[in-house]
Coordinates of C-alpha atoms in Angstrom, one line a residue:
M17 CA -195.0 -19.9 262.2
S18 CA -197.8 -17.5 263.1
L19 CA -199.7 -15.5 260.6
P20 CA -198.3 -12.1 261.8
F21 CA -194.8 -13.3 261.1
Y22 CA -195.7 -13.8 257.4
F23 CA -197.4 -10.4 257.3
S24 CA -194.1 -8.9 258.6
L25 CA -192.0 -10.6 255.9
F26 CA -194.4 -9.4 253.3
F27 CA -194.2 -5.9 254.5
I28 CA -190.4 -5.8 254.6
F29 CA -190.2 -7.4 251.2
S30 CA -192.6 -4.9 249.7
F31 CA -190.9 -1.9 251.4
S32 CA -187.5 -2.8 249.9
F33 CA -189.0 -2.2 246.4
I34 CA -190.8 1.0 247.4
L35 CA -187.7 2.7 248.9
P36 CA -185.9 3.6 245.6
L37 CA -189.0 5.1 244.1
P38 CA -188.7 8.6 245.7
S39 CA -185.1 8.8 244.6
L40 CA -186.0 8.0 241.1
A41 CA -188.8 10.5 241.1
A42 CA -186.5 13.2 242.4
N43 CA -184.1 12.7 239.5
E44 CA -186.9 12.4 236.9
T45 CA -187.3 15.4 234.6
V46 CA -190.7 17.0 234.9
P47 CA -192.5 19.4 232.6
C48 CA -191.6 23.1 233.0
P49 CA -194.1 25.0 235.1
L50 CA -193.3 28.3 233.4
N51 CA -195.9 29.5 231.0
I52 CA -193.9 30.4 227.9
T53 CA -197.0 31.6 226.0
V54 CA -197.0 34.7 228.3
L55 CA -194.2 36.1 226.1
R56 CA -196.4 35.8 223.0
V57 CA -199.3 37.6 224.8
V58 CA -197.3 40.5 226.1
G59 CA -197.5 43.5 223.8
G60 CA -200.0 41.8 221.5
G61 CA -197.4 39.4 220.1
V62 CA -194.8 42.0 219.2
R63 CA -191.3 41.0 220.4
P64 CA -189.2 43.5 222.2
S65 CA -186.5 45.4 220.2
F66 CA -182.9 45.0 221.2
D67 CA -179.5 44.9 219.6
S68 CA -177.1 42.0 219.5
G69 CA -174.7 43.5 222.0
T70 CA -177.3 43.2 224.7
Q71 CA -179.2 40.1 223.7
C72 CA -178.2 38.1 226.8
H73 CA -179.4 40.8 229.1
Y74 CA -182.8 41.0 227.4
I75 CA -183.1 37.2 227.3
L76 CA -182.6 37.0 231.1
Q77 CA -185.2 39.8 231.5
A78 CA -187.7 37.9 229.5
L79 CA -187.0 34.9 231.7
H80 CA -187.6 37.1 234.8
L81 CA -191.0 38.1 233.3
L82 CA -191.9 34.4 233.1
Q83 CA -190.8 33.9 236.7
A84 CA -193.1 36.8 237.8
D85 CA -196.0 35.1 236.1
Y86 CA -195.0 31.8 237.8
L87 CA -194.8 33.6 241.2
R88 CA -198.3 35.1 240.7
R89 CA -199.7 31.6 240.0
S90 CA -197.8 29.4 242.4
N91 CA -196.2 31.7 245.0
L92 CA -192.8 30.2 244.0
F93 CA -189.9 32.3 242.6
V94 CA -188.0 29.6 240.7
P95 CA -189.1 26.3 239.1
P96 CA -188.0 23.0 240.8
L97 CA -184.5 21.6 240.0
N98 CA -185.9 18.6 238.2
A99 CA -187.7 21.0 235.8
S100 CA -184.7 23.1 234.9
E101 CA -183.8 21.1 231.8
S102 CA -187.3 21.2 230.4
C103 CA -187.6 25.0 231.2
W104 CA -184.4 25.8 229.3
T105 CA -185.7 23.6 226.4
S106 CA -189.0 25.4 226.3
F107 CA -187.5 28.8 226.6
Q108 CA -184.9 28.0 223.9
S109 CA -187.7 26.9 221.5
F110 CA -189.3 30.3 222.0
I111 CA -186.1 32.2 221.4
N112 CA -185.4 30.2 218.2
E113 CA -188.7 31.4 216.7
F114 CA -187.1 34.8 216.0
D115 CA -183.4 34.0 216.2
P116 CA -182.3 30.4 215.7
S117 CA -178.6 31.3 215.9
I118 CA -178.8 32.0 219.7
D119 CA -177.9 29.1 222.1
I120 CA -178.9 30.7 225.4
R121 CA -176.8 28.7 227.8
S122 CA -173.6 28.6 225.7
S123 CA -173.8 32.1 224.3
C124 CA -174.7 33.7 227.7
G125 CA -172.5 31.5 229.9
L126 CA -175.4 30.0 231.9
K127 CA -175.6 26.6 233.7
T128 CA -178.7 24.5 233.5
E129 CA -179.3 24.4 237.3
W130 CA -179.1 28.2 237.7
I131 CA -182.7 28.6 236.5
S132 CA -183.8 26.9 239.7
Q133 CA -181.5 28.8 242.1
G134 CA -181.9 32.3 243.4
C135 CA -181.3 34.9 246.1
M136 CA -180.5 33.7 249.6
N137 CA -182.3 30.4 249.0
I138 CA -185.6 32.2 249.0
T139 CA -188.0 30.1 247.0
T140 CA -191.5 31.3 248.2
K141 CA -193.4 34.6 248.3
Q142 CA -194.0 34.1 252.0
K143 CA -190.3 33.7 252.8
F144 CA -189.5 36.8 250.7
E145 CA -192.1 38.9 252.6
A146 CA -190.8 37.5 255.9
T147 CA -187.2 38.6 255.0
V148 CA -188.2 42.2 254.2
P149 CA -189.8 44.5 256.7
S150 CA -193.6 44.8 256.3
A151 CA -193.3 48.6 255.9
A152 CA -191.1 48.2 252.8
I153 CA -193.4 45.6 251.4
Q154 CA -196.4 47.8 251.8
A155 CA -194.6 50.7 250.1
V156 CA -193.9 48.5 247.1
Q157 CA -197.4 47.2 247.0
A158 CA -198.8 50.8 247.2
N159 CA -196.6 52.2 244.4
C160 CA -196.1 49.3 242.0
N161 CA -199.6 47.8 241.9
Q162 CA -200.7 50.1 239.0
S163 CA -200.0 50.7 235.4
L164 CA -196.4 51.9 235.1
E165 CA -196.5 52.9 231.4
N166 CA -195.6 56.5 232.2
N167 CA -192.2 57.5 233.5
A168 CA -193.4 59.1 236.8
P169 CA -195.1 56.1 238.4
C170 CA -192.3 53.8 237.1
A171 CA -189.6 56.0 238.7
L172 CA -191.5 56.0 242.0
C173 CA -192.0 52.2 241.9
T174 CA -188.3 51.5 241.1
T175 CA -187.2 53.8 243.9
K176 CA -189.2 51.7 246.4
L177 CA -187.8 48.5 244.9
S178 CA -184.2 49.7 245.4
N179 CA -185.0 50.1 249.1
L180 CA -185.6 46.3 249.3
L181 CA -182.1 45.5 248.3
S182 CA -180.6 46.7 251.6
Y183 CA -182.4 43.7 253.2
L184 CA -181.4 41.1 250.6
T185 CA -177.7 41.0 251.5
G186 CA -177.1 37.3 251.4
P187 CA -175.4 35.3 248.7
T188 CA -177.0 34.7 245.3
V189 CA -176.7 31.1 244.0
G190 CA -176.2 30.8 240.3
N191 CA -176.2 33.7 237.9
V192 CA -179.7 33.9 236.5
T193 CA -182.0 35.3 239.2
D194 CA -180.1 37.5 241.6
C195 CA -181.5 39.5 244.6
R196 CA -182.1 42.5 242.4
A197 CA -184.2 40.5 240.0
Y198 CA -186.2 39.1 242.9
T199 CA -187.5 42.6 243.7
T200 CA -188.8 43.2 240.2
I201 CA -190.2 39.7 239.9
Y202 CA -192.1 40.2 243.2
A203 CA -193.5 43.6 242.2
A204 CA -194.5 42.4 238.7
S205 CA -196.5 39.5 240.2
L206 CA -198.6 41.7 242.5
S207 CA -201.5 42.6 240.3
D208 CA -203.9 40.7 238.1
Q209 CA -205.2 43.9 236.5
Y210 CA -201.8 45.3 235.7
G211 CA -199.6 42.2 235.7
V212 CA -196.8 40.8 233.6
T213 CA -198.8 41.0 230.4
D214 CA -199.1 44.8 230.6
P215 CA -196.5 46.4 228.1
G216 CA -195.9 49.3 230.4
N217 CA -195.0 47.0 233.3
A218 CA -192.9 44.9 231.1
K219 CA -190.9 48.0 230.1
C220 CA -190.6 49.4 233.6
F221 CA -189.7 46.2 235.5
F222 CA -187.7 44.3 232.8
G223 CA -186.7 46.9 230.2
L224 CA -188.6 45.0 227.5
N225 CA -189.8 47.7 225.1
F226 CA -192.9 46.5 223.2
S227 CA -194.7 48.5 220.6
S228 CA -198.3 47.3 219.9
S229 CA -199.6 50.5 218.4
S230 CA -200.0 50.5 214.6
S231 CA -199.7 54.3 214.5
S232 CA -196.5 54.2 216.4
S233 CA -195.2 51.6 213.9
K234 CA -196.2 53.9 211.0
R235 CA -194.5 56.9 212.6
R236 CA -191.4 54.8 213.2
T237 CA -191.4 53.6 209.6
I238 CA -191.6 57.2 208.3
V239 CA -188.8 58.3 210.6
I240 CA -186.6 55.4 209.4
V241 CA -187.3 56.1 205.7
V242 CA -186.5 59.9 206.1
S243 CA -183.4 59.1 208.1
V244 CA -182.1 56.6 205.5
F245 CA -182.7 59.1 202.7
C246 CA -180.9 61.9 204.5
F247 CA -178.0 59.6 205.4
V248 CA -177.6 58.4 201.8
A249 CA -177.7 62.0 200.6
L250 CA -175.0 62.9 203.1
L251 CA -172.9 60.0 202.1
V252 CA -173.1 60.9 198.4
F253 CA -172.2 64.5 199.2
A254 CA -169.3 63.4 201.4
G255 CA -168.1 61.0 198.8
V256 CA -168.1 63.6 196.0
W257 CA -166.4 66.2 198.2
T258 CA -163.7 63.8 199.3
Y259 CA -163.2 62.5 195.7
L260 CA -162.7 66.1 194.4
R261 CA -160.4 67.0 197.3
L262 CA -158.2 64.0 196.8
K263 CA -158.1 64.4 193.0
R264 CA -157.1 68.1 193.5
R265 CA -154.4 67.1 196.0
N266 CA -153.0 64.3 193.9
E267 CA -152.8 66.7 190.9
F268 CA -151.1 69.3 193.0
A269 CA -148.5 66.7 194.2
G270 CA -147.9 65.5 190.7
E271 CA -147.2 69.1 189.5
K272 CA -144.9 69.9 192.3
G273 CA -143.0 66.6 192.2
V274 CA -143.0 66.2 195.9
G275 CA -141.0 63.1 197.0
T276 CA -144.0 61.6 198.9
S277 CA -145.7 58.4 197.9
E278 CA -149.0 57.3 199.3
L279 CA -149.2 53.8 200.9
G280 CA -150.7 51.4 198.4
L281 CA -152.3 48.0 198.3
G282 CA -153.7 46.8 201.7
L283 CA -153.5 50.0 203.8
G284 CA -154.3 52.5 201.1
S285 CA -157.2 50.7 199.7
G286 CA -158.7 50.1 203.1
L287 CA -158.5 53.7 204.2
D288 CA -159.7 55.0 200.8
S289 CA -162.8 52.9 201.0
M290 CA -163.4 54.2 204.5
N291 CA -163.2 57.8 203.2
Q292 CA -166.2 57.2 201.1
S293 CA -168.4 56.5 204.1
T294 CA -167.0 59.0 206.6
T295 CA -165.9 62.6 206.8
L296 CA -162.3 61.8 207.4
I297 CA -159.7 64.0 205.7
R298 CA -156.5 62.5 204.3
F299 CA -153.9 65.2 205.0
S300 CA -150.6 65.5 203.1
F301 CA -147.4 65.2 205.0
D302 CA -146.5 68.7 204.1
E303 CA -149.8 70.1 205.5
I304 CA -149.0 68.4 208.8
K305 CA -145.4 69.6 208.9
K306 CA -146.7 73.2 208.4
A307 CA -149.4 72.8 211.1
T308 CA -146.9 71.6 213.6
R309 CA -144.1 74.0 212.6
N310 CA -142.0 71.0 211.3
F311 CA -142.8 69.0 214.4
S312 CA -141.3 71.6 216.7
R313 CA -140.5 70.6 220.3
D314 CA -142.5 73.6 221.4
N315 CA -145.6 72.0 219.8
M316 CA -145.0 68.6 221.5
I317 CA -147.7 67.9 224.2
G318 CA -147.2 64.2 224.9
S319 CA -145.1 61.1 224.2
G320 CA -145.2 57.4 224.8
G321 CA -144.0 54.1 223.5
Y322 CA -146.0 54.6 220.3
G323 CA -144.4 58.0 219.4
N324 CA -145.2 61.7 220.0
V325 CA -148.2 63.9 220.1
Y326 CA -148.1 67.5 218.7
K327 CA -150.5 70.3 218.8
G328 CA -151.2 72.4 215.7
M329 CA -153.6 74.6 213.8
L330 CA -155.5 73.7 210.6
P331 CA -155.9 76.2 207.8
D332 CA -159.5 76.8 209.0
G333 CA -158.2 77.9 212.4
S334 CA -159.3 74.8 214.4
P335 CA -156.8 73.5 217.0
V336 CA -156.0 69.8 216.6
A337 CA -153.6 67.1 217.9
F338 CA -151.3 65.0 215.7
K339 CA -150.4 61.6 216.9
R340 CA -147.2 60.6 215.0
F341 CA -146.1 57.0 215.3
K342 CA -142.4 56.3 215.4
N343 CA -140.3 53.5 213.9
C344 CA -142.9 52.9 211.3
S345 CA -142.7 50.0 208.9
V346 CA -144.9 48.1 206.6
A347 CA -145.4 45.5 209.3
G348 CA -147.3 48.1 211.4
D349 CA -149.7 49.1 208.7
A350 CA -152.4 46.6 209.8
S351 CA -152.6 47.9 213.4
F352 CA -152.7 51.5 212.1
T353 CA -155.6 50.7 209.8
H354 CA -157.3 49.0 212.7
E355 CA -157.1 52.1 215.0
V356 CA -158.3 54.4 212.2
E357 CA -161.2 52.0 211.5
V358 CA -162.2 51.9 215.2
I359 CA -162.1 55.6 215.8
A360 CA -163.8 56.5 212.6
S361 CA -166.7 54.0 213.3
V362 CA -167.9 55.6 216.5
R363 CA -169.2 59.1 217.4
H364 CA -170.0 60.1 220.9
V365 CA -169.6 63.2 223.1
N366 CA -167.3 61.2 225.5
L367 CA -165.1 59.6 222.8
V368 CA -162.2 61.4 221.0
T369 CA -163.2 62.4 217.5
L370 CA -160.9 61.5 214.6
R371 CA -160.5 64.4 212.1
G372 CA -158.2 62.7 209.6
Y373 CA -155.0 60.8 209.0
C374 CA -151.8 60.8 206.9
T375 CA -149.9 58.0 205.4
A376 CA -146.8 58.8 203.4
T377 CA -143.2 57.8 202.6
T378 CA -140.6 60.5 202.2
N379 CA -136.9 60.4 201.3
L380 CA -135.8 62.0 204.6
E381 CA -138.4 61.0 207.2
G382 CA -139.1 57.5 205.9
H383 CA -142.4 55.7 206.5
Q384 CA -145.0 58.0 208.2
R385 CA -148.3 57.3 209.9
I386 CA -150.2 60.1 211.6
I387 CA -153.7 60.5 213.0
V388 CA -155.4 63.9 213.6
T389 CA -157.9 64.4 216.4
D390 CA -159.5 67.3 218.2
L391 CA -157.2 69.0 220.7
M392 CA -158.0 68.5 224.3
E393 CA -157.0 71.7 226.1
N394 CA -156.8 70.2 229.6
G395 CA -154.6 67.2 228.6
S396 CA -155.2 63.8 230.2
L397 CA -156.5 62.7 233.6
Y398 CA -153.1 61.4 234.4
D399 CA -151.6 64.9 234.0
H400 CA -153.9 66.3 236.6
L401 CA -153.6 63.4 239.1
F402 CA -149.9 62.4 238.8
G403 CA -148.2 64.8 236.3
S404 CA -145.6 67.5 236.9
S405 CA -148.4 70.1 236.8
K406 CA -150.7 68.1 239.2
K407 CA -153.8 70.0 240.1
N408 CA -156.2 69.3 243.0
L409 CA -159.4 68.8 241.0
T410 CA -162.7 69.8 242.7
W411 CA -165.2 67.1 243.5
P412 CA -167.8 68.4 240.8
I413 CA -165.0 68.0 238.2
R414 CA -164.1 64.5 239.4
Q415 CA -167.7 63.6 239.4
K416 CA -168.1 64.9 235.8
I417 CA -165.0 63.0 234.7
A418 CA -166.2 59.7 236.3
L419 CA -169.7 60.0 234.6
G420 CA -168.3 61.0 231.2
T421 CA -165.8 58.2 231.1
A422 CA -168.6 55.7 232.1
R423 CA -170.9 57.0 229.3
G424 CA -168.2 56.7 226.7
L425 CA -167.4 53.1 227.7
A426 CA -171.1 52.2 227.8
Y427 CA -171.5 53.5 224.3
L428 CA -168.6 51.4 223.1
H429 CA -170.1 48.3 224.7
Y430 CA -173.8 48.9 223.8
G431 CA -174.1 51.7 221.3
A432 CA -171.5 50.8 218.7
Q433 CA -172.2 48.1 216.2
P434 CA -170.5 45.7 216.6
S435 CA -169.6 46.4 220.2
I436 CA -166.1 47.5 221.0
I437 CA -163.9 46.4 223.9
H438 CA -161.2 49.1 224.6
R439 CA -158.7 46.9 226.4
D440 CA -156.5 49.8 227.6
I441 CA -158.6 52.1 229.9
K442 CA -156.2 54.0 232.1
A443 CA -155.8 57.6 233.4
S444 CA -153.6 58.7 230.5
N445 CA -156.2 57.6 228.0
I446 CA -158.9 59.8 229.5
L447 CA -158.6 63.2 227.8
L448 CA -160.2 66.4 229.1
D449 CA -161.5 69.2 226.9
H450 CA -161.8 72.9 227.9
K451 CA -164.9 72.2 230.0
F452 CA -163.3 69.0 231.6
E453 CA -165.6 66.8 229.7
A454 CA -164.0 63.3 229.6
K455 CA -163.1 61.8 226.2
V456 CA -162.0 58.2 226.0
A457 CA -159.0 58.0 223.7
D458 CA -156.4 55.6 222.2
F459 CA -158.2 52.8 220.5
G460 CA -154.9 51.1 219.4
L461 CA -155.7 48.0 221.4
A462 CA -159.4 47.9 220.9
K463 CA -161.2 44.8 219.8
F464 CA -164.5 44.4 217.9
N465 CA -166.8 41.9 219.7
P466 CA -168.4 39.5 217.2
E467 CA -172.1 39.3 217.3
G468 CA -173.4 36.6 219.7
M469 CA -170.0 36.2 221.4
T470 CA -169.9 36.6 225.2
H471 CA -166.1 36.7 225.3
M472 CA -163.1 36.4 223.2
S473 CA -159.8 34.6 223.7
T474 CA -156.9 36.8 222.7
R475 CA -153.3 37.6 223.4
V476 CA -153.1 39.8 226.5
A477 CA -152.3 43.5 226.0
G478 CA -152.9 46.4 228.3
T479 CA -151.2 48.2 231.2
M480 CA -150.1 46.8 234.5
G481 CA -152.5 47.6 237.3
Y482 CA -155.5 48.1 235.0
V483 CA -155.8 44.7 233.4
A484 CA -158.6 42.4 234.6
P485 CA -157.4 39.2 236.2
E486 CA -159.4 36.8 234.0
Y487 CA -157.9 38.6 231.0
A488 CA -154.3 38.7 232.4
L489 CA -154.4 35.0 233.5
Y490 CA -156.5 33.3 230.8
G491 CA -156.8 35.7 227.9
Q492 CA -160.6 35.8 228.4
L493 CA -161.7 39.2 227.1
T494 CA -165.3 40.6 227.7
E495 CA -166.9 44.0 228.2
R496 CA -166.4 43.5 232.0
S497 CA -162.6 43.5 231.4
D498 CA -163.1 47.2 230.6
V499 CA -165.3 47.6 233.7
F500 CA -162.4 46.4 235.8
S501 CA -160.1 48.9 234.3
Y502 CA -162.7 51.7 234.8
G503 CA -163.0 50.7 238.5
V504 CA -159.2 51.2 238.8
V505 CA -159.3 54.6 237.1
L506 CA -162.3 55.6 239.4
L507 CA -160.2 54.6 242.4
E508 CA -157.3 56.7 241.2
L509 CA -159.7 59.6 240.6
L510 CA -161.1 59.4 244.1
S511 CA -157.9 58.7 246.0
G512 CA -155.2 60.5 244.0
K513 CA -153.1 57.3 244.3
K514 CA -151.7 55.3 241.4
A515 CA -153.0 51.9 240.5
L516 CA -149.7 50.3 241.5
Q517 CA -147.6 51.5 244.4
T518 CA -144.6 50.4 246.5
N519 CA -145.0 50.1 250.2
D520 CA -142.3 50.8 252.9
D521 CA -140.9 47.3 252.5
G522 CA -140.4 47.8 248.8
Q523 CA -143.2 45.4 247.9
P524 CA -145.7 46.2 245.2
S525 CA -149.2 47.2 246.4
A526 CA -152.4 47.4 244.4
L527 CA -154.8 50.2 244.9
T528 CA -157.7 47.8 244.5
D529 CA -156.6 45.7 247.4
L530 CA -156.2 48.8 249.6
A531 CA -159.6 50.1 248.7
W532 CA -161.2 46.7 249.3
S533 CA -159.7 46.4 252.8
L534 CA -160.9 49.9 253.8
V535 CA -164.4 49.2 252.5
R536 CA -164.5 45.8 254.2
N537 CA -163.6 47.5 257.5
G538 CA -166.3 50.1 257.2
S539 CA -163.9 52.9 256.3
A540 CA -165.0 53.6 252.7
L541 CA -164.4 57.3 253.0
D542 CA -160.8 56.7 253.9
V543 CA -160.2 55.9 250.2
V544 CA -161.1 59.5 249.2
E545 CA -158.2 61.9 248.9
D546 CA -157.8 64.5 251.7
G547 CA -158.4 68.1 250.9
I548 CA -160.6 67.8 247.8
P549 CA -161.9 71.3 247.0
E550 CA -165.7 71.6 247.1
P551 CA -166.2 68.1 248.5
G552 CA -169.5 66.4 248.0
P553 CA -171.8 64.9 250.6
P554 CA -170.2 61.9 252.5
E555 CA -173.0 59.5 251.3
V556 CA -172.2 60.5 247.6
L557 CA -168.5 60.0 248.1
E558 CA -169.0 56.7 249.7
K559 CA -171.3 55.6 246.9
Y560 CA -168.6 56.4 244.4
V561 CA -166.1 54.4 246.4
L562 CA -168.4 51.4 246.5
I563 CA -169.0 51.6 242.8
A564 CA -165.3 51.7 242.1
V565 CA -164.6 48.7 244.4
L566 CA -167.5 46.8 242.8
C567 CA -166.2 47.5 239.3
S568 CA -162.7 46.4 240.2
H569 CA -163.8 43.1 241.8
P570 CA -161.5 40.3 240.7
Q571 CA -164.5 38.0 239.9
L572 CA -165.9 38.6 236.5
Y573 CA -169.6 38.2 237.2
A574 CA -169.5 40.2 240.4
R575 CA -168.9 43.3 238.3
P576 CA -171.8 45.4 236.9
T577 CA -172.0 46.3 233.2
M578 CA -171.1 49.8 232.1
D579 CA -174.8 50.7 231.5
Q580 CA -175.5 49.7 235.1
V581 CA -172.6 51.8 236.3
V582 CA -174.0 54.8 234.4
K583 CA -177.4 54.3 235.9
M584 CA -176.0 54.1 239.5
L585 CA -173.9 57.3 238.9
E586 CA -176.8 59.2 237.3
T587 CA -179.6 58.2 239.7
D588 CA -180.2 57.4 243.3
E589 CA -180.1 53.7 242.6
S590 CA -178.3 52.0 245.4
V591 CA -175.1 50.0 244.9
P592 CA -175.5 46.2 245.1
S593 CA -173.9 44.3 248.0
L594 CA -170.2 43.5 247.5
M595 CA -169.4 39.9 247.3
E596 CA -166.3 38.7 249.1
R597 CA -163.1 38.6 247.2
P598 CA -160.5 35.8 246.8
I599 CA -156.9 36.4 247.8
P600 CA -155.6 39.8 246.7
F601 CA -153.5 40.0 243.5
I602 CA -150.5 41.3 245.4
A603 CA -150.5 39.6 248.8
G604 CA -147.8 39.5 251.4
R605 CA -146.3 36.2 252.6
I606 CA -148.0 36.5 256.0
D607 CA -151.4 37.1 254.4
I608 CA -151.0 34.0 252.2
E609 CA -149.9 31.9 255.1
K610 CA -152.9 33.0 257.2
S611 CA -155.1 32.1 254.3
A612 CA -153.5 28.7 254.0
L613 CA -153.8 28.0 257.8
S614 CA -157.5 28.9 257.7
N615 CA -158.1 26.3 255.0
S616 CA -160.3 28.8 253.2
G617 CA -158.1 29.5 250.3
Q618 CA -159.0 33.2 250.3
L619 CA -158.7 36.2 252.5
C620 CA -162.3 36.5 253.8
S621 CA -164.6 35.9 256.7
P622 CA -165.1 32.3 257.9
T623 CA -168.5 32.2 256.2
G624 CA -166.9 32.9 252.8
Y625 CA -169.2 35.8 252.1
Q626 CA -169.5 39.3 253.6
A627 CA -171.9 41.7 252.2
Y628 CA -171.5 45.5 252.4
T629 CA -174.3 47.9 251.7
L630 CA -174.4 51.7 251.6
Q631 CA -177.3 52.0 254.1
G632 CA -176.3 52.5 257.7
R633 CA -172.6 53.2 257.0
R634 CA -172.1 56.9 256.9
R635 CA -168.8 58.3 258.0
S636 CA -167.4 61.7 258.5
I637 CA -165.5 63.3 255.6
S638 CA -162.6 63.9 258.0
K639 CA -159.9 61.2 257.8
E640 CA -156.5 60.4 259.1
E641 CA -153.5 60.9 256.8
E642 CA -153.2 58.4 254.1
E643 CA -150.1 56.4 254.0
E644 CA -147.2 57.9 252.0
E645 CA -147.6 57.1 248.4
G646 CA -144.8 55.1 246.9
S647 CA -143.6 55.1 243.4
S648 CA -145.4 53.1 240.8
V649 CA -144.8 52.1 237.3
A650 CA -147.5 51.6 234.6
D651 CA -145.9 49.4 231.8
T652 CA -147.5 47.6 228.9
V653 CA -148.1 44.0 229.7
T654 CA -147.7 42.9 226.1
T655 CA -148.6 44.4 222.8
E656 CA -149.8 42.8 219.7

């Protein structure tokens, strides 16, 4: 054999050993390219302040800050896939330095590979700039490449960033770095002088509020000490006043020999201890009978499965509402204690205020449980939209109700400690005061969200048409379950139609499916009710429709949080692109058969994704007549 032949055999033999090496290298875990120490440098080593209800949000924002530094150094948005495990490990070690109880991936519902996946498969700075028009990029560079510590330059920069989202309409892979995050990561990476380590930029881009000033720390300490002192003094005063009032009332009841006994043991002790830390008043049953004229039918202003609601007047002349539960027994004492505890624990302008309660057992009326709240002169939103005295609300009033309801829910989710999930947001639970200020009411089904929990598994309770699909199907309860219900209420407010209707064929029809089909066909304004007095600009009406459809999206992570909803309603921030939906909750047989024949498993475009953005889709306020509204029923799914 010739010498070249042996060389050929040697080459083939050697190549067979070399071939597997790239595959092994591709699967090998490599060190994380993210510089975790940046987080220690930002703000002089002072960690950002946040509460437990929003810890996952702030953890992701801190990760986006690291990605901005990585983009500045490498021109890459996300680390390679084979570095995802090492990046999570490094980031977890940093988080554990100040809170060892947090497991980022399990607590926040994140997958390992998501850290290496992003918006529209854009991985490099060059590809991002090629996707967005150069004029928009130049506007961002001109307005964001500076110190953003003050509100004015920050607001101008974020406005320019929101314009970029209209060009990033493709799908987001994973749930860590979406297209919205890409814009802030890009902007934060622009400058070496005012980069990611600047506290003002960290606050503007990522909402990470650092405080490196010792004088600010001292002022904050003084404010905290004074506030605590005043609060303790107020508690002492309230406790003494309540004690004297209850003592006087019990002595009066003993002298008169009234046949009324207070509930004891579990319920009584729980409410009595609550009295010591709140301004709740424990009314006697006789006081309430006198205020409601012995529960006169003329004083009845509402009723439901729980019982009746009466209006009345307290001795000081203030009008109040009395919610009287029917068919009371000792078995229901726990749920009553829960509702009183929930309402008493929160105070907000868009939440119904609890004035007091009554627990008593009489010889004639039996076991009694009553709560006393402020009277809402304009009733409920349901009364105005669907009640016998239906009124055509003006657009400014509808806008005010939508924003007030969103603020109330956002406070429950992020302002209350621990956070509270309402579970029964619907039009009849949105009450309106004399100025049509919305007040979220009826916390009977509310759940406290334990610290560090991203969701709870619980028995399903709520109202048909308003319950989020993941909650109805799997019992998975999160704050975004309330977001879904809010989206349905917002659609009712905009369209004047009920959440559930019946079509001409007698089949049930969901308002969320109707609104989605209109938006998908570019007819978002057709969702809005005809003849609204003082209608707003078409672009504003369309924005509200898009927010409602986004909130009522059947997929959990496609919905925004309530604080994001408030921001979109209050500012000019654009609405994110709408992800395609799976098959509607209430779909006709023909629709399901079409879906099956398409092998897609869902009613959507062949690509499986269709984005809808506000820009470029302006329609006239005039519309054709909406289909005749059928009857609908809102029943309780289940109750605990």
